PDB file of C-alpha atoms in Angstrom:
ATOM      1  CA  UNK A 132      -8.156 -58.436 -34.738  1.00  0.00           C
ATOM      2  CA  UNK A 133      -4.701 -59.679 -34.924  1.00  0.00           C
ATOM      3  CA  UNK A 134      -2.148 -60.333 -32.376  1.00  0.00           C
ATOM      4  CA  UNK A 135       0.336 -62.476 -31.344  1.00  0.00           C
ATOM      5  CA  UNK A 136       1.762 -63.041 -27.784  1.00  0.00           C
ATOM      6  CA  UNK A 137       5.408 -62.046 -27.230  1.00  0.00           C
ATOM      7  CA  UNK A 138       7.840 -63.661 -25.501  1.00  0.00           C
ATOM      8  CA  UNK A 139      10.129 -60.889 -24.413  1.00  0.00           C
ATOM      9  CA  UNK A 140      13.308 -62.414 -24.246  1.00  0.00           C
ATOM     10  CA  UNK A 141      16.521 -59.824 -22.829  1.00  0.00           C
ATOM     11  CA  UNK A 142      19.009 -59.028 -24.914  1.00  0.00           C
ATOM     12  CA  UNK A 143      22.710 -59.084 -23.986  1.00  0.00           C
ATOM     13  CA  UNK A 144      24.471 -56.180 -23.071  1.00  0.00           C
ATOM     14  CA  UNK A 145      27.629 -55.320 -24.658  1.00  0.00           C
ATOM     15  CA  UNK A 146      31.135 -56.701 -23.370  1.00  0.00           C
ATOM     16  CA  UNK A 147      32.089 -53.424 -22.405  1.00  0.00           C
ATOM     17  CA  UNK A 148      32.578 -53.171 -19.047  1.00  0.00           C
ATOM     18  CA  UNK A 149      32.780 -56.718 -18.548  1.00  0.00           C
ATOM     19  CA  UNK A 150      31.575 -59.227 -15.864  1.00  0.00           C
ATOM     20  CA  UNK A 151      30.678 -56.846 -13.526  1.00  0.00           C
ATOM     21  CA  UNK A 152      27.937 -55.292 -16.107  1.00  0.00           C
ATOM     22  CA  UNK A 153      26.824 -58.227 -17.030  1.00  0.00           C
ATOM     23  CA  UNK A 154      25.721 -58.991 -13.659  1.00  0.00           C
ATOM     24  CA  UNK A 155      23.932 -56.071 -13.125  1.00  0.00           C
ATOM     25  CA  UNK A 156      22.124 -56.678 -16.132  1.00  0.00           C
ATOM     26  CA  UNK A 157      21.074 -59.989 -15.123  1.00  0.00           C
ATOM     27  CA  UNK A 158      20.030 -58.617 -11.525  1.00  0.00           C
ATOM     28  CA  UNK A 159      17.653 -56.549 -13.043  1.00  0.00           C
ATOM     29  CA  UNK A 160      16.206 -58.954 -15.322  1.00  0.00           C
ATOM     30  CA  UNK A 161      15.934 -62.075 -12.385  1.00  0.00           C
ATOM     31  CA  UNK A 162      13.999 -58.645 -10.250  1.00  0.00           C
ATOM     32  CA  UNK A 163      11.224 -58.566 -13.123  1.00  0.00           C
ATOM     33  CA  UNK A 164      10.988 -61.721 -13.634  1.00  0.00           C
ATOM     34  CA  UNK A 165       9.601 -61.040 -10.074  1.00  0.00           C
ATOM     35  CA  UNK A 166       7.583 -58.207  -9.488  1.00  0.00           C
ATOM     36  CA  UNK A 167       4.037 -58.759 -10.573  1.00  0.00           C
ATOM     37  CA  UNK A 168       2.795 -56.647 -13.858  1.00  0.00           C
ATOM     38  CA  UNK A 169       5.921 -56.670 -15.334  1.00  0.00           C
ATOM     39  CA  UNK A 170       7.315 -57.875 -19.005  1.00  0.00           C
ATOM     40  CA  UNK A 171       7.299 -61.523 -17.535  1.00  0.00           C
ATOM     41  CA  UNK A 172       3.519 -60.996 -16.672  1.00  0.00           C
ATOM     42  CA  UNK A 173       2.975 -59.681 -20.278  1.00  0.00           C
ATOM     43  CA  UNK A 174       4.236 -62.851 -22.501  1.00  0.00           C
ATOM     44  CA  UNK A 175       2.406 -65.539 -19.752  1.00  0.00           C
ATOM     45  CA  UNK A 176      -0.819 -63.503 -19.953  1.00  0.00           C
ATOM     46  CA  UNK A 177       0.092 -63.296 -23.822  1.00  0.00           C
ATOM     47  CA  UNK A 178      -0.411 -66.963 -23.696  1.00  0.00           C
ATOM     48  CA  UNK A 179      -3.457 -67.523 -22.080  1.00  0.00           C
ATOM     49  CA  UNK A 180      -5.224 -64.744 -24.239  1.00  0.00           C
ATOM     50  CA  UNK A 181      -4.024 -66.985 -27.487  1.00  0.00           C
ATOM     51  CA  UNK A 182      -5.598 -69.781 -25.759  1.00  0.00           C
ATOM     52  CA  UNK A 183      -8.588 -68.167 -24.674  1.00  0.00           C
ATOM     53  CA  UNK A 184      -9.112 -66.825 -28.864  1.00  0.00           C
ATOM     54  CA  UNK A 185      -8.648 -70.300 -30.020  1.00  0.00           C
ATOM     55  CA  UNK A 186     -11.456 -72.143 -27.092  1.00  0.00           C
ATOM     56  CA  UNK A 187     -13.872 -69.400 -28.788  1.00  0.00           C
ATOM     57  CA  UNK A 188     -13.629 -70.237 -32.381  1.00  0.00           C
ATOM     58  CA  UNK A 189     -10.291 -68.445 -33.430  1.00  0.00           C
ATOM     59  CA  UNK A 190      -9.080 -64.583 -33.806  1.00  0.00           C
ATOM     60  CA  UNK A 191     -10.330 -64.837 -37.312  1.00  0.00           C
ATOM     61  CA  UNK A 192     -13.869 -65.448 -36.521  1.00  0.00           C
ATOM     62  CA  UNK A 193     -13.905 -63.823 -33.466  1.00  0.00           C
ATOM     63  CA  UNK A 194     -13.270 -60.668 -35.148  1.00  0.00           C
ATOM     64  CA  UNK A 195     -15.887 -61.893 -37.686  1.00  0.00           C
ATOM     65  CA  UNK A 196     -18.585 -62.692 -34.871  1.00  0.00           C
ATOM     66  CA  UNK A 197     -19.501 -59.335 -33.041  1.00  0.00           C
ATOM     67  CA  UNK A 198     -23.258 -58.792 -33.506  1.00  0.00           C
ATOM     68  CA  UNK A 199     -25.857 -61.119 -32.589  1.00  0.00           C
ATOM     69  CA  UNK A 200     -29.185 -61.488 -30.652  1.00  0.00           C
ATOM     70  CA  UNK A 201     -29.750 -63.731 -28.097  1.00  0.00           C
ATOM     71  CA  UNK A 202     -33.691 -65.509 -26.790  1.00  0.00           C
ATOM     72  CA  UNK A 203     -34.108 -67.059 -23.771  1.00  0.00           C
ATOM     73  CA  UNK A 204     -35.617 -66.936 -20.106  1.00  0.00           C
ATOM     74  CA  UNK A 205     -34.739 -65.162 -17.044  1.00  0.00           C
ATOM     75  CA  UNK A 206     -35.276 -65.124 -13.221  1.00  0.00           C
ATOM     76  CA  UNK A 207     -34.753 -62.475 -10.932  1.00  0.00           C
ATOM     77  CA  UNK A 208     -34.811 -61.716  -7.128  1.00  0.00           C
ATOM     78  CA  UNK A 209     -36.940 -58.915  -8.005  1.00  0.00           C
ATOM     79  CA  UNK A 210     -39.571 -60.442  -9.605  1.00  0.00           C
ATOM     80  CA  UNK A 211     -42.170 -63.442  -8.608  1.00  0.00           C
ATOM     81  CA  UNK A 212     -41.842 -64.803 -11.764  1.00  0.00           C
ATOM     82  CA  UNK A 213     -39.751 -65.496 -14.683  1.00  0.00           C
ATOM     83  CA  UNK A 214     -39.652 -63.813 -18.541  1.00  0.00           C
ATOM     84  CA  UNK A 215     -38.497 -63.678 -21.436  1.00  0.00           C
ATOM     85  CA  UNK A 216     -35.031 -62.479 -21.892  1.00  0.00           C
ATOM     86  CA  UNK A 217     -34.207 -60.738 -25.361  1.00  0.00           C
ATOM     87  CA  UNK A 218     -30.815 -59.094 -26.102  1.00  0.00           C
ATOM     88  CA  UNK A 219     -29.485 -57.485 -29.279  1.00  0.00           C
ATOM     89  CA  UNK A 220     -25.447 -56.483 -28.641  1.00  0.00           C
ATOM     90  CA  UNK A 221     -22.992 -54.915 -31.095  1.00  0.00           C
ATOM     91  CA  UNK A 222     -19.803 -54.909 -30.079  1.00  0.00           C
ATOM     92  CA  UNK A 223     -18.232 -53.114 -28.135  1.00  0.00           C
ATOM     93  CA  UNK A 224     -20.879 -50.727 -27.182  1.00  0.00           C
ATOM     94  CA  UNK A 225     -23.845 -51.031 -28.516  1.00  0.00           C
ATOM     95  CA  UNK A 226     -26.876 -52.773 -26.344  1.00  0.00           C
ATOM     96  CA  UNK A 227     -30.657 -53.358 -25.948  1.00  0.00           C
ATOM     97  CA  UNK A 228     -32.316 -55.238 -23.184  1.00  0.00           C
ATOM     98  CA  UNK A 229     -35.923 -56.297 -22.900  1.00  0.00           C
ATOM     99  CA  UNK A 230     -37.499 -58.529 -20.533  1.00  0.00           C
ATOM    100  CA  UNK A 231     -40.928 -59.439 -20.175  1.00  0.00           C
ATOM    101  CA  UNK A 232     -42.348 -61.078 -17.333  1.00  0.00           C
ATOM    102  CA  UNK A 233     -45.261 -63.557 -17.040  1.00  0.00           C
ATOM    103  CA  UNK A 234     -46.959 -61.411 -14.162  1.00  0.00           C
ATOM    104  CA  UNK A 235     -47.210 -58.872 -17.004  1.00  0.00           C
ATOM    105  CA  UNK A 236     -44.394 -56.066 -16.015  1.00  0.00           C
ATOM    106  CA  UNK A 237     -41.389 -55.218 -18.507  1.00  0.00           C
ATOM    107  CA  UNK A 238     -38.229 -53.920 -18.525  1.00  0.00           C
ATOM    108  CA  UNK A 239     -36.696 -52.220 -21.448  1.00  0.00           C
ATOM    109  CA  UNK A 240     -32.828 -51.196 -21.534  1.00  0.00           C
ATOM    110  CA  UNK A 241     -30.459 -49.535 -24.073  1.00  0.00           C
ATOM    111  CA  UNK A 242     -26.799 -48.476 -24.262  1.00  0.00           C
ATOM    112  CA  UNK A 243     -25.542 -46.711 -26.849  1.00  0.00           C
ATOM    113  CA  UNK A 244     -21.896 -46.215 -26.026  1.00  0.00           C
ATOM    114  CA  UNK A 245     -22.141 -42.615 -24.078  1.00  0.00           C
ATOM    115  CA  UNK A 246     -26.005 -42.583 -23.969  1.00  0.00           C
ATOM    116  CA  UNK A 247     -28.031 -44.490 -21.775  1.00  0.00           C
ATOM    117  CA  UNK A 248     -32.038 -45.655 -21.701  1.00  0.00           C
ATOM    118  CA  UNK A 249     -33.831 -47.094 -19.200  1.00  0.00           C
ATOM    119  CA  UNK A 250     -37.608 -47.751 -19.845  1.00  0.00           C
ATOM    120  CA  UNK A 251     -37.720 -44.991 -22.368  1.00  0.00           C
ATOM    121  CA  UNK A 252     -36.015 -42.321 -20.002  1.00  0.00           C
ATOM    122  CA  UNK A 253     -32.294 -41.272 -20.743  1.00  0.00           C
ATOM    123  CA  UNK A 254     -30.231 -42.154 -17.385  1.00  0.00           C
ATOM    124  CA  UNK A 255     -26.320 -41.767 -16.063  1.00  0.00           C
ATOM    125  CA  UNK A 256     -24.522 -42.404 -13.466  1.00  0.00           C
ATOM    126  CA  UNK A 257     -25.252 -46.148 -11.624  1.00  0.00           C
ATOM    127  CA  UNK A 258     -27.365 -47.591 -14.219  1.00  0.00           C
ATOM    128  CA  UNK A 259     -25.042 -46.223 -17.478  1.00  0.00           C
ATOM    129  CA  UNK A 260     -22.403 -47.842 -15.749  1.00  0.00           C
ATOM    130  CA  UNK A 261     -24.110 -51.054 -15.061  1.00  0.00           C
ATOM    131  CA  UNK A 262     -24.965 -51.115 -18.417  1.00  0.00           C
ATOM    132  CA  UNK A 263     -21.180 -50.457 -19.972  1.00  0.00           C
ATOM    133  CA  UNK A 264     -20.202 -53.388 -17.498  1.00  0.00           C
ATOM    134  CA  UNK A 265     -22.995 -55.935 -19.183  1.00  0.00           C
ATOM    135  CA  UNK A 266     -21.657 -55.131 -22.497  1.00  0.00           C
ATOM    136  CA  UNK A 267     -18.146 -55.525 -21.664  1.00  0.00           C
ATOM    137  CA  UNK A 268     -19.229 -59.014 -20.367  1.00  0.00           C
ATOM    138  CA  UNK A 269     -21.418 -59.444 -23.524  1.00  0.00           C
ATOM    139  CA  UNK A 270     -18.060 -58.585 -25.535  1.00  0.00           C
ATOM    140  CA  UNK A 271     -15.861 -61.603 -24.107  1.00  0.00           C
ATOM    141  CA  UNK A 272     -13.382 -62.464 -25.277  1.00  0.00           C
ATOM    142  CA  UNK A 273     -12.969 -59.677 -27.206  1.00  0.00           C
ATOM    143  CA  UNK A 274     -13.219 -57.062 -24.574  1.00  0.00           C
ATOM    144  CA  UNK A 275      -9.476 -58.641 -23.322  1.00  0.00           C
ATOM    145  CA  UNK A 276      -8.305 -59.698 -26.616  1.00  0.00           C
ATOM    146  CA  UNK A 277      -8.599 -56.144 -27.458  1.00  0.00           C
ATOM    147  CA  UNK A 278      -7.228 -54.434 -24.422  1.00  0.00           C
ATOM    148  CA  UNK A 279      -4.564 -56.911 -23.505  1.00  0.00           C
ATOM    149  CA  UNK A 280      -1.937 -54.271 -23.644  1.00  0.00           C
ATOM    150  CA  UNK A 281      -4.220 -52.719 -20.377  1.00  0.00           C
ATOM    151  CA  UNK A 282      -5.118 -55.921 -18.544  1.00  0.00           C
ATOM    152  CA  UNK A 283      -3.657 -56.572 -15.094  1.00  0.00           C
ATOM    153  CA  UNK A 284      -2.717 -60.304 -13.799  1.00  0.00           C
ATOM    154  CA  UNK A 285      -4.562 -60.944 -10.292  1.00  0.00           C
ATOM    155  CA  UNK A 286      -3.354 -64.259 -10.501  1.00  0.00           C
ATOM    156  CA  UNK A 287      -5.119 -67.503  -9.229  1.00  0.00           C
ATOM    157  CA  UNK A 288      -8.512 -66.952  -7.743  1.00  0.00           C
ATOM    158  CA  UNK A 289     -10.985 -69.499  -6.841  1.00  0.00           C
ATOM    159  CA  UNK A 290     -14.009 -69.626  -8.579  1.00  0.00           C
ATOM    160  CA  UNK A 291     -17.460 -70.299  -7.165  1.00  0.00           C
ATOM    161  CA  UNK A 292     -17.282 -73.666  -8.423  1.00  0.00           C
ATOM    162  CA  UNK A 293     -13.968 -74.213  -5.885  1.00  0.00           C
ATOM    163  CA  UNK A 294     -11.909 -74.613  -9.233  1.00  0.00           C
ATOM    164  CA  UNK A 295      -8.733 -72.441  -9.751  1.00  0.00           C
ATOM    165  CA  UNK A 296      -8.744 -69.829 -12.650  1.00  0.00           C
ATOM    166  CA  UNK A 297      -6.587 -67.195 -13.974  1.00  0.00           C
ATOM    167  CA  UNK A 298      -7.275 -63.924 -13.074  1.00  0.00           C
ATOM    168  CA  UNK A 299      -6.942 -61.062 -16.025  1.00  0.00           C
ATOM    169  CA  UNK A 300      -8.503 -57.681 -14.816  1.00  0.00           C
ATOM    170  CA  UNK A 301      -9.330 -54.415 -16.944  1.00  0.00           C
ATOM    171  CA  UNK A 302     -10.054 -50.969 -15.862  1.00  0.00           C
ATOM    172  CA  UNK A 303     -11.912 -48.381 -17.827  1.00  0.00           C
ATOM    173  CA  UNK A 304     -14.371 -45.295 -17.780  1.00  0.00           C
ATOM    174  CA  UNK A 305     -12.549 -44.272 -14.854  1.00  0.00           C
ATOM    175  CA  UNK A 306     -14.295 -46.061 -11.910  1.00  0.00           C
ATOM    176  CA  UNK A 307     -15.467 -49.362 -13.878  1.00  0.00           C
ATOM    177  CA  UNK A 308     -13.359 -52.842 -13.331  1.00  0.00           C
ATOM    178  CA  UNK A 309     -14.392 -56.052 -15.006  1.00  0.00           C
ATOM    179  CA  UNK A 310     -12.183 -59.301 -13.706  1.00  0.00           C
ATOM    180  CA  UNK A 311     -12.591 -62.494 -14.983  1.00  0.00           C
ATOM    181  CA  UNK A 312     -11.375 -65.873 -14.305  1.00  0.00           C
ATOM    182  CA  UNK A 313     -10.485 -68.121 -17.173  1.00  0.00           C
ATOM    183  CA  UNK A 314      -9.810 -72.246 -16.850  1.00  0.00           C
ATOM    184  CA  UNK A 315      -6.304 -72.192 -17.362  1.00  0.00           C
ATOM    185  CA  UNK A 316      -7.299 -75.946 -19.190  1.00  0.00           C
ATOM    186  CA  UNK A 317     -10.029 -75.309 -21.314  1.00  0.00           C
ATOM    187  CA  UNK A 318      -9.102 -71.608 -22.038  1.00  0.00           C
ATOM    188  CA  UNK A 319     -12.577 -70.614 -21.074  1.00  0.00           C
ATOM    189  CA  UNK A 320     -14.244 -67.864 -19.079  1.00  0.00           C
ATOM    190  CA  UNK A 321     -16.441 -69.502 -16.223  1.00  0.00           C
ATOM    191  CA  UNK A 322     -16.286 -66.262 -14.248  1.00  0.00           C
ATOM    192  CA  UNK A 323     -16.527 -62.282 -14.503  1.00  0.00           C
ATOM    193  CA  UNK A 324     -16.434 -59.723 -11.559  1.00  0.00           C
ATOM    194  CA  UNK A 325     -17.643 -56.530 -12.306  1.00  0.00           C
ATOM    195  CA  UNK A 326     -16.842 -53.074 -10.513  1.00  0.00           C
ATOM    196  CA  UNK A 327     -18.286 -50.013  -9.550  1.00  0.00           C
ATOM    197  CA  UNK A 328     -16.412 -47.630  -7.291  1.00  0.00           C
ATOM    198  CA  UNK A 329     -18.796 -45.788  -4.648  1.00  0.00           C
ATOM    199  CA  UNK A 330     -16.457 -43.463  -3.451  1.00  0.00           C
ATOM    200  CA  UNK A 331     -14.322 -43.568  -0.131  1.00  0.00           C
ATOM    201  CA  UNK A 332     -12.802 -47.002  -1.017  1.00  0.00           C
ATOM    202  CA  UNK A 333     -16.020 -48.994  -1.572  1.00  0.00           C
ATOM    203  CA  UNK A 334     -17.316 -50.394  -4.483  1.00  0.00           C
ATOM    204  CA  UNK A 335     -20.031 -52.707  -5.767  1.00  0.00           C
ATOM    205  CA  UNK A 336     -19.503 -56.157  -7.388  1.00  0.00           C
ATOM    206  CA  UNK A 337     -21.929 -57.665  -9.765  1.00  0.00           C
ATOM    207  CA  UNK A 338     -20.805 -61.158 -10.814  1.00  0.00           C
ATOM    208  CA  UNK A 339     -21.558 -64.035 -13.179  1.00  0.00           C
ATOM    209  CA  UNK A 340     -20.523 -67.734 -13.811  1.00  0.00           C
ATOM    210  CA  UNK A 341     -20.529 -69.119 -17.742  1.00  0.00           C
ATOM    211  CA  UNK A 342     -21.590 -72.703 -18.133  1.00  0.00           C
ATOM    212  CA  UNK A 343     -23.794 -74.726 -20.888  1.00  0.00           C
ATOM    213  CA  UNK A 344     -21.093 -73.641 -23.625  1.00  0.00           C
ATOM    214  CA  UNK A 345     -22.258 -74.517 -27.151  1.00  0.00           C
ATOM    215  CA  UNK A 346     -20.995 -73.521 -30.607  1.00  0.00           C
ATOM    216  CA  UNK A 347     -23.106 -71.363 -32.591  1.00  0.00           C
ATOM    217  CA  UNK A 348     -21.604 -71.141 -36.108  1.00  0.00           C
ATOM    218  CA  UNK A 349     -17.963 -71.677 -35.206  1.00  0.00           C
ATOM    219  CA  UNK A 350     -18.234 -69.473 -32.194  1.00  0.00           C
ATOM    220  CA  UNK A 351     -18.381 -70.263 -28.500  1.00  0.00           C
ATOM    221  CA  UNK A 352     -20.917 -68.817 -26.286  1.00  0.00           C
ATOM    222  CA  UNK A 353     -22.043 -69.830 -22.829  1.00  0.00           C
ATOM    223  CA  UNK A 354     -25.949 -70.373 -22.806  1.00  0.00           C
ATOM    224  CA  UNK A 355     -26.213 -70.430 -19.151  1.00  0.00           C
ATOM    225  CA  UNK A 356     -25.150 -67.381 -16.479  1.00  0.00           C
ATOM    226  CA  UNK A 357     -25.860 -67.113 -12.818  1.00  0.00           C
ATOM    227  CA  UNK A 358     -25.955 -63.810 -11.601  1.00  0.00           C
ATOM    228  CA  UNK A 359     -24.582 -62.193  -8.090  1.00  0.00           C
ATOM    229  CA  UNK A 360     -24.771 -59.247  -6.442  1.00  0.00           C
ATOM    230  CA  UNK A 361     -22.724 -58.112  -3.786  1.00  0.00           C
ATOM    231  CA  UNK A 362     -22.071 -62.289  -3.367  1.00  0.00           C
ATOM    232  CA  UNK A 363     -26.100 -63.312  -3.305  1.00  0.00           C
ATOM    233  CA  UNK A 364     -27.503 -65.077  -5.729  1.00  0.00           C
ATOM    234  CA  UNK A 365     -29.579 -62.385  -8.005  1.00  0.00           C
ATOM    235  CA  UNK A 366     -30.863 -64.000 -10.857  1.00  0.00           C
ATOM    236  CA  UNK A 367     -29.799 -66.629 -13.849  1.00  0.00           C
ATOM    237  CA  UNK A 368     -30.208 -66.275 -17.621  1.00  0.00           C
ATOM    238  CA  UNK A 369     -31.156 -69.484 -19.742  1.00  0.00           C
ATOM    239  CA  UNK A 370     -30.296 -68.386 -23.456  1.00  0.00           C
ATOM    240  CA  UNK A 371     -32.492 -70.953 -26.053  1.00  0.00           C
ATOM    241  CA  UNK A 372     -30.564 -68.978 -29.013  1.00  0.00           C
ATOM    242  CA  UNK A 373     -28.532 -66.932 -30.340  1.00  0.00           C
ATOM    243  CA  UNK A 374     -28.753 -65.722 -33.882  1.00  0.00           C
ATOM    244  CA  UNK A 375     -25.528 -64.154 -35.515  1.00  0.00           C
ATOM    245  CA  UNK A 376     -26.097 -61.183 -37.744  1.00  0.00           C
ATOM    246  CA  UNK A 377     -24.004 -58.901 -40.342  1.00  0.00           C
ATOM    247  CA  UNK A 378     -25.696 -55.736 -39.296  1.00  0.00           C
ATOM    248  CA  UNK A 379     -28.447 -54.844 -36.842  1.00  0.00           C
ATOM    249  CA  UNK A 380     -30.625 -51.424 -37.397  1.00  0.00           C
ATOM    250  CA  UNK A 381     -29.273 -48.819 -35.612  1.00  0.00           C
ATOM    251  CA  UNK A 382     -32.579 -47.849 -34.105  1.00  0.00           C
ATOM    252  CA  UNK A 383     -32.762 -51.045 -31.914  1.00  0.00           C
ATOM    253  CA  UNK A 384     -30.005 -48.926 -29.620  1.00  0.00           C
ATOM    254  CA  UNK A 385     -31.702 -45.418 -29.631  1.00  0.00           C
ATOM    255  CA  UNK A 386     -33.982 -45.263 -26.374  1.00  0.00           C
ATOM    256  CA  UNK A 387     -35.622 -41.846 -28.079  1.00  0.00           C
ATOM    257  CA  UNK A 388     -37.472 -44.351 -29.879  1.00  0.00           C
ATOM    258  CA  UNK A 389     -38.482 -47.564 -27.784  1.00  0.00           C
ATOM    259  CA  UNK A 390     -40.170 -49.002 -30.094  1.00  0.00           C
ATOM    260  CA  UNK A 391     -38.726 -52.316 -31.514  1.00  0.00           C
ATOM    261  CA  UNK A 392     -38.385 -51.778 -35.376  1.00  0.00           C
ATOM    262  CA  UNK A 393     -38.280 -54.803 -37.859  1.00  0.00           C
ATOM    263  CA  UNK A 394     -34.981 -55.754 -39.226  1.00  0.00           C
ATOM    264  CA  UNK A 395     -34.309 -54.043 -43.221  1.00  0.00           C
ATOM    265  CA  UNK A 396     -33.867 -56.498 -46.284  1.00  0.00           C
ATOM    266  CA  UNK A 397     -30.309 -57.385 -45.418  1.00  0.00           C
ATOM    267  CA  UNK A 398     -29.642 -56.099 -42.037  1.00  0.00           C
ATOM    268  CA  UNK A 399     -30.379 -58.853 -40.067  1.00  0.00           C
ATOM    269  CA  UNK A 400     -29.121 -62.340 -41.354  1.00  0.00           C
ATOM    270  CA  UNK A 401     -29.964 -64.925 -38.507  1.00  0.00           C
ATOM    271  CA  UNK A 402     -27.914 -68.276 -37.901  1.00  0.00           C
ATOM    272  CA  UNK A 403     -28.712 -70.808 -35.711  1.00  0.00           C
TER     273      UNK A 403
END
């Protein structure tokens, strides 16, 4: 996974046509310097993403980090009580979900990049999407790292915290936006906005703020998120561990069989 920011710098335009070229040249180049989006945009936000790679351990071991599992607890709006939160992710696409709570209900979800599961039962549409969204947001940093040459500058926004961050925003899957806001500081992510289009100009927002960050191994992660829908508190995920692996078996992310199978002599190498 590596990259390099570039500063785009203009080049001079030949002496041909003298002064008066020149100074159309150098219009143009004080207009993008600008317009929003533009190669300006590119070598700032070029920056930031270098900063961001180095807060989470480095390109090197970012690209080296992309599977893991993750224990911990979880509360929800929907549910009297809390459970027990277990999550095994493969970057970029590859997911399974399952929750147990104490009153003795379960929940049981699995992406598998175009395929979907939900409690055993293949689905599309609102809860595929939700599901491409979490592991986009599971994927961080690498989900922008990767598509930086896609990502769109929104600027400063204010987090929920009232501090300013940095705005980077990607589109994909046609009607699916993730935003995040990044300490321009620290180089960290304390925010993500995620969006689903509805049709007719609305669209949903499921959101989450990063805190508790530990190293696990030489790699950031944030062991606490607080969840939001539609800008109400829905529910906040308290990760006790997370356990990096090699290789995970590829039937933890096929909902045709539920079933949890046990990790293979060398496909599952845990590190605290």
């Amino acid at each position: 996974m590596q990259y390099a920011s570039r500063q785009l710098s203009p080049v001079a335009p030949s002496c041909r046509g003298g002064s008066q070229a020149r100074g159309r040249y150098l219009a143009r180049w004080l207009i993008l310097l600008l317009i929003p989006g533009t190669a300006a945009d590119a070598a700032d936000t070029g920056l930031l993403l270098d900063k961001v790679a180095v807060a989470y351990g480095g390109v090197e071991r970012l690209a080296e980090t992309t599977v893991w599992q993750q224990y911990g607890t979880t509360v929800s709006a929907m549910h009297p009580q809390p459970g027990e939160v277990r999550r095994a992710f493969r970057y970029p696409d590859r997911l399974r979900i399952e929750i147990s709570y104490e009153e003795g209900s379960s929940e049981l979800r699995i992406l598998s990049g175009a395929v979907a599961w939900n409690r055993g039962k293949q689905v599309s549409g609102g809860m595929h999407s939700a599901l491409l969204l979490q592991a986009a947001r599971l994927g961080l940093p690498n989900t922008l790292i990767d598509h930086r040459n896609r990502l769109r500058d929104t600027g400063t926004m204010t987090g929920r915290n009232g501090k300013s961050l940095r705005g980077l925003e990607l589109a994909f899957h046609g009607n699916l936006r993730l935003r995040v806001g990044i300490d321009p500081e620290t180089g960290r992510i304390l925010e993500s906005r995620s969006f689903v289009q509805t049709g007719q100009g609305h669209a949903m927002e499921f959101a989450a703020t990063y805190d508790d960050f530990r190293m696990v191994e030489g790699r950031l992660f944030a062991f606490r998120e607080t969840l939001y829908m539609m800008g109400k508190q829905s529910g906040q995920t308290l990760l006790e561990r997370v356990e990096l692996a090699e290789q995970l078996p590829e039937e933890l992310f096929d909902g045709t069989s539920p079933a949890r199978p046990g990790p293979g002599p060398g496909q599952h190498i845990a590190r605290q």
